[in-house]
mmCIF file of C-alpha atoms in Angstrom:
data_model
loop_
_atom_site.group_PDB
_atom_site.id
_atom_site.type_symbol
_atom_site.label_atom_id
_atom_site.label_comp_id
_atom_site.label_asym_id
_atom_site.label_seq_id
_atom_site.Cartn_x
_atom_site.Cartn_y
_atom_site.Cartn_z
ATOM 1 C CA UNK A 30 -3.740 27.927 -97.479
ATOM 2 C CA UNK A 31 -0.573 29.411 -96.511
ATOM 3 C CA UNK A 32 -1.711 30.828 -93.295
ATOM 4 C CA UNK A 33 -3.325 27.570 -92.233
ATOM 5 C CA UNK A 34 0.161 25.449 -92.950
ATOM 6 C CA UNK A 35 2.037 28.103 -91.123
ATOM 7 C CA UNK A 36 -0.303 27.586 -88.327
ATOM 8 C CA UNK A 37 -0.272 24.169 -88.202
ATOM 9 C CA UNK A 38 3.461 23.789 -87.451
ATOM 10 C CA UNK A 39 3.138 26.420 -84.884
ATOM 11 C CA UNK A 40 0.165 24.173 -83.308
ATOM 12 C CA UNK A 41 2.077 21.066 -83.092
ATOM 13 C CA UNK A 42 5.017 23.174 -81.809
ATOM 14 C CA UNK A 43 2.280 24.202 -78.694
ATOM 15 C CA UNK A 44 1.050 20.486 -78.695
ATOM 16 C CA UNK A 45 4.473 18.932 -78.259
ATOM 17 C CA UNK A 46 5.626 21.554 -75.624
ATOM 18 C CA UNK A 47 2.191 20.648 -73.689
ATOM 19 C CA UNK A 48 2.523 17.004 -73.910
ATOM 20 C CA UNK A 49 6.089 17.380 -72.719
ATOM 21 C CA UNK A 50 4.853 19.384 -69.973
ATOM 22 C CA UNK A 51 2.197 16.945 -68.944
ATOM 23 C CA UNK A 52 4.641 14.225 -69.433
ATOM 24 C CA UNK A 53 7.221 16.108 -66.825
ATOM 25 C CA UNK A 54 4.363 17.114 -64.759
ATOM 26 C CA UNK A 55 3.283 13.216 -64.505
ATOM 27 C CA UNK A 56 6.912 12.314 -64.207
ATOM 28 C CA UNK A 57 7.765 14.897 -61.406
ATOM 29 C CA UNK A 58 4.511 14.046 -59.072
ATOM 30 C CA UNK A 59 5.498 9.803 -59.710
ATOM 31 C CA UNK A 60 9.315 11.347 -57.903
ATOM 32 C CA UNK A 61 6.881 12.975 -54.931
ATOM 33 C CA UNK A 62 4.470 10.479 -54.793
ATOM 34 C CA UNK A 63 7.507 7.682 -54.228
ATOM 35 C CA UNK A 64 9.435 10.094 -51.889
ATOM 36 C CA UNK A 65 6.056 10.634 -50.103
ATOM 37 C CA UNK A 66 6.069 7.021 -49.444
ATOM 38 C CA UNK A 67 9.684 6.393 -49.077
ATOM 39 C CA UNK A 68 9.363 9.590 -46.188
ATOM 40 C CA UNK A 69 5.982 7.436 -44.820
ATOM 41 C CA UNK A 70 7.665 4.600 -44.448
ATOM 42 C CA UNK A 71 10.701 5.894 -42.593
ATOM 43 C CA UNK A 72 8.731 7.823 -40.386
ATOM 44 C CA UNK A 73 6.414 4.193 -39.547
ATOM 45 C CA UNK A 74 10.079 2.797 -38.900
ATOM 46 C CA UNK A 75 11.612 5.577 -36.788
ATOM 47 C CA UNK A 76 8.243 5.676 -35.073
ATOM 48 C CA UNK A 77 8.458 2.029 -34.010
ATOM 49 C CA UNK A 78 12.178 2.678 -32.889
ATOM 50 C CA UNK A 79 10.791 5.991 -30.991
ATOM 51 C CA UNK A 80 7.866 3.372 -29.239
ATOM 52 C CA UNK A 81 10.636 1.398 -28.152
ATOM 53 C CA UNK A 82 12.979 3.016 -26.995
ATOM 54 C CA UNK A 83 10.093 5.000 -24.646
ATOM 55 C CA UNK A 84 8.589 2.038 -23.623
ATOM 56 C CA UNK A 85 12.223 0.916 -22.719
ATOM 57 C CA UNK A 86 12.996 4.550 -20.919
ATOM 58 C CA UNK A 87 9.316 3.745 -18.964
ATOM 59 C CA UNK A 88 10.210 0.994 -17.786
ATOM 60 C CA UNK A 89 14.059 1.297 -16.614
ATOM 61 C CA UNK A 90 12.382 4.671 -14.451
ATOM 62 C CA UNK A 91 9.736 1.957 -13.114
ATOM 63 C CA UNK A 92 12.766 -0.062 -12.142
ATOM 64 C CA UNK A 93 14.960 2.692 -10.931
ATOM 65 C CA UNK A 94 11.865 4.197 -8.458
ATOM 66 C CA UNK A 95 11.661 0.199 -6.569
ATOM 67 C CA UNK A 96 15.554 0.139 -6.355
ATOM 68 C CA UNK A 97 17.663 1.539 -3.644
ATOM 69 C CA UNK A 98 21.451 3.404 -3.328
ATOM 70 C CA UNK A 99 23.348 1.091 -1.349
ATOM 71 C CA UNK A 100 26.691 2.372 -0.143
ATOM 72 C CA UNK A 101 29.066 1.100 2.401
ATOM 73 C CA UNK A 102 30.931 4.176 4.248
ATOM 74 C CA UNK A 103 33.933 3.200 6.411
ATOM 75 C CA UNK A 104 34.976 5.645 9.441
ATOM 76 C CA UNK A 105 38.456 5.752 10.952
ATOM 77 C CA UNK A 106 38.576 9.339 12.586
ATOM 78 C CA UNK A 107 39.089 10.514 16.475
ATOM 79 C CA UNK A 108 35.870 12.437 17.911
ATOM 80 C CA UNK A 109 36.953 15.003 20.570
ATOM 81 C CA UNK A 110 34.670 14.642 23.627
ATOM 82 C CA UNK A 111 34.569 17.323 26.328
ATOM 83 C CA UNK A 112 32.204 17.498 28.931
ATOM 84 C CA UNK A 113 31.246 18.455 32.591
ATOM 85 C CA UNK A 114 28.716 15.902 34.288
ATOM 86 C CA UNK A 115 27.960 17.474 37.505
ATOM 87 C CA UNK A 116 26.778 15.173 40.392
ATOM 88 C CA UNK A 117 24.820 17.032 43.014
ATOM 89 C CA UNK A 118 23.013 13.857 45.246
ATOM 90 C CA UNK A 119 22.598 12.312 48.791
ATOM 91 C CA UNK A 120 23.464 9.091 48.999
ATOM 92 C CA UNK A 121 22.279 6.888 51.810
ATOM 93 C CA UNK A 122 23.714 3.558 52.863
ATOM 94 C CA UNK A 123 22.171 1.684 55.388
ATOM 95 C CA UNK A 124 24.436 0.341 58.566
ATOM 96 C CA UNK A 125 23.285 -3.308 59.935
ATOM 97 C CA UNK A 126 26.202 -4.995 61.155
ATOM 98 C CA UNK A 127 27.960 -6.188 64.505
ATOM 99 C CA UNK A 128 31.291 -4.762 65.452
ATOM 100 C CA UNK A 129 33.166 -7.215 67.567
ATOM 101 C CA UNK A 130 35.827 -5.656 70.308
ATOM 102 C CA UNK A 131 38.194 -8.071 71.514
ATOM 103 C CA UNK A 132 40.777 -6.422 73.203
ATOM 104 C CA UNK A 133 42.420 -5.704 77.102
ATOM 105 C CA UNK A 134 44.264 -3.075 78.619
ATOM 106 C CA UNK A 135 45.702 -2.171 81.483
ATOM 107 C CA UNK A 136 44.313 0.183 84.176
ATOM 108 C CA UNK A 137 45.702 1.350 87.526
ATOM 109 C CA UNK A 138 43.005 1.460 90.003
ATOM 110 C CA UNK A 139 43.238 3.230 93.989
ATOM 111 C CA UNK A 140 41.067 1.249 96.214
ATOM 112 C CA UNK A 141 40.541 2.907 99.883
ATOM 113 C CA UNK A 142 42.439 1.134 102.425
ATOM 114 C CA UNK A 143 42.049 0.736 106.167
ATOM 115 C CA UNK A 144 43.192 4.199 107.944
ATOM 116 C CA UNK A 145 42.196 6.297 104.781
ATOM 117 C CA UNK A 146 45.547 4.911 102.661
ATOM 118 C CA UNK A 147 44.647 4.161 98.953
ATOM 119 C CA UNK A 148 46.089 1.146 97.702
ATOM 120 C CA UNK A 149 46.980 1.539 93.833
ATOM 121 C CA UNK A 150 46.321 -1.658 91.839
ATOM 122 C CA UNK A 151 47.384 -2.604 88.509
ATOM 123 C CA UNK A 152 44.363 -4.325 86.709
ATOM 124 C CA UNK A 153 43.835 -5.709 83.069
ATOM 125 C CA UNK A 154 40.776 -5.726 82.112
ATOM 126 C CA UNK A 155 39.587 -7.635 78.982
ATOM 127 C CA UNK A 156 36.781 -6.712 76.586
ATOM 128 C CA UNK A 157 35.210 -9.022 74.364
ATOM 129 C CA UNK A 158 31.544 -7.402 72.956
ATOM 130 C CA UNK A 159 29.789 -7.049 69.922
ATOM 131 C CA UNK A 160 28.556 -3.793 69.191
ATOM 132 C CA UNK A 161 24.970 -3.918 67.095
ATOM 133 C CA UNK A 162 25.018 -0.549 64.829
ATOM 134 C CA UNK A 163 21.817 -0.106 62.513
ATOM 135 C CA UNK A 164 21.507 3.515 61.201
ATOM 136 C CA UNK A 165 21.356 5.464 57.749
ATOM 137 C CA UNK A 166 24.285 7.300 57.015
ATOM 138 C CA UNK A 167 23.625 10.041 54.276
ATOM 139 C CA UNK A 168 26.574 10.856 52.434
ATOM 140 C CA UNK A 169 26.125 14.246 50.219
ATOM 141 C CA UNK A 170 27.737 14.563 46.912
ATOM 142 C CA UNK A 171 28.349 17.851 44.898
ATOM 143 C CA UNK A 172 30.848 17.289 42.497
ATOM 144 C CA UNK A 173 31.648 18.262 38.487
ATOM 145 C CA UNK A 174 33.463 15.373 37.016
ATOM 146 C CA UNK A 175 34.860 16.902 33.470
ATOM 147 C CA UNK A 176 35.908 14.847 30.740
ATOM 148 C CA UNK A 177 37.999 15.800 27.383
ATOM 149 C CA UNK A 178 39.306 13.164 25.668
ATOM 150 C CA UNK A 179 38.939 11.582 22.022
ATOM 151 C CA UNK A 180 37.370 8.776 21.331
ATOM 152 C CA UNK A 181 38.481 6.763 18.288
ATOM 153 C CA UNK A 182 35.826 5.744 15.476
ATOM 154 C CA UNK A 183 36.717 2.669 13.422
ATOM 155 C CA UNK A 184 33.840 0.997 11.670
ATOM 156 C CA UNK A 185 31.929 0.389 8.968
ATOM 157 C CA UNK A 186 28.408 1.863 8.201
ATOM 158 C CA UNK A 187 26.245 0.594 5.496
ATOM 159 C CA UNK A 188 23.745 2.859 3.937
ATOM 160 C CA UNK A 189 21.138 2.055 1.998
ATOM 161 C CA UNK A 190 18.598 4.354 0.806
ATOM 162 C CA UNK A 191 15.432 4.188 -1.156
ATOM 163 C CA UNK A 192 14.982 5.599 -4.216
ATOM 164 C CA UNK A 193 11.184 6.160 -3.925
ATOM 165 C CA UNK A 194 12.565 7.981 0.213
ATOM 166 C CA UNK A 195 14.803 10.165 -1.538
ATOM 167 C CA UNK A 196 14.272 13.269 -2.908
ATOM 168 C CA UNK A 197 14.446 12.340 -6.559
ATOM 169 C CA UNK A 198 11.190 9.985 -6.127
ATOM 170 C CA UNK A 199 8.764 13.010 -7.166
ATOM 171 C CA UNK A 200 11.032 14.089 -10.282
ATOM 172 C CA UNK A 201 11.096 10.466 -11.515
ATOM 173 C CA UNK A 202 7.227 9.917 -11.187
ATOM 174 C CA UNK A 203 7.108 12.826 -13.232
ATOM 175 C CA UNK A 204 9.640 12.181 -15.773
ATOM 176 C CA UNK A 205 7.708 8.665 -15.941
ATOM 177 C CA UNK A 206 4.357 10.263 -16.809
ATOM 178 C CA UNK A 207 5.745 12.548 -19.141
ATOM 179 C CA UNK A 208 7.176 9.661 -21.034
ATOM 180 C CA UNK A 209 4.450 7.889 -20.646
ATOM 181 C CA UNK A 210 1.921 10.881 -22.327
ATOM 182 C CA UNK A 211 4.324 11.513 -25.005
ATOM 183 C CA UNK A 212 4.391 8.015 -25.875
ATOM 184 C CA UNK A 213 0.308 7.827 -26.171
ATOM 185 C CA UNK A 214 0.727 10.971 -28.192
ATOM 186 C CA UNK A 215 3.210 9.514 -30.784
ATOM 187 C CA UNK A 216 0.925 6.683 -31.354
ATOM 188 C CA UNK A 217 -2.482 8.537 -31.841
#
């Protein structure tokens, strides 16, 4: 009977070690099985923020595409200006008009006298006419007028320009879907 109480301690010994180890074993999968959950639960609430904040970033793009740069430039410089303009034309002008002479002078005039003896005369003799002129007169022009100056700039532009004109419009729309894909991938 020996053997069998020597065995029996050595039994209990094996059951005691195995019921600690199932005990640990239960104990250490309770620890995962809570961390599992604790993890599952983070990951529902960092999820939510992540749905948020890329429905959020979807939107402001949205925005951003409709909207426009709008920027006011002012412009206080001198432009040098140089430049030959060369005029080669006929120009006619057309003459209708009356020229009124009034005027007199004084002429010495010989008239024959009897026995072939001039007699010299001292006449006036008065004018007073209107002369009718109608005509074209064609005056030809063939000249390079050159200019070089500066001409001073002081104003104020405003520029405005589209966002969905510009060349960024194709990068957002992409950027957009890409959001928007990733977004319908974190929630499936």
């Amino acid at each position: 009977m020996t053997d069998q109480g020597a065995s029996e301690p050595i039994g209990n010994n094996r059951i005691k070690l195995l019921t600690i180890g199932v005990v640990l074993s239960l104990l250490l999968n309770v620890v995962l099985l809570a961390a599992w959950v604790l993890f599952a639960v983070r990951i529902g609430e960092v999820s939510s923020a992540v749905d948020t904040v890329l429905e959020q970033a979807i939107t402001n793009i949205g925005e951003l595409q409709e909207s426009s740069i709008e920027v006011t430039v002012d412009i206080d410089e001198a432009v040098d200006f140089a430049a030959d303009f060369p005029i080669d034309q006929v120009f006619t002008i057309r003459l209708d008009a009356e020229f009124p002479i009034k005027d007199e002078f004084t002429t010495r005039v010989a008239v024959q006298g009897p026995f072939g003896v001039d007699i010299p005369f001292t006449v006036d003799v008065p004018i007073d006419i209107a002369v009718p002129i109608q005509t074209d007169v064609e005056i030809p022009v063939s000249e390079i007028i050159k200019v070089d100056t500066q001409i001073p700039l002081q104003m104020t532009v405003p520029i405005a320009i589209a966002i969905a004109d510009s060349a960024i419009a194709d990068f957002l729309q992409e950027l957009e879907q890409s959001l928007i894909d990733l977004r319908a991938t974190l929630n499936n």
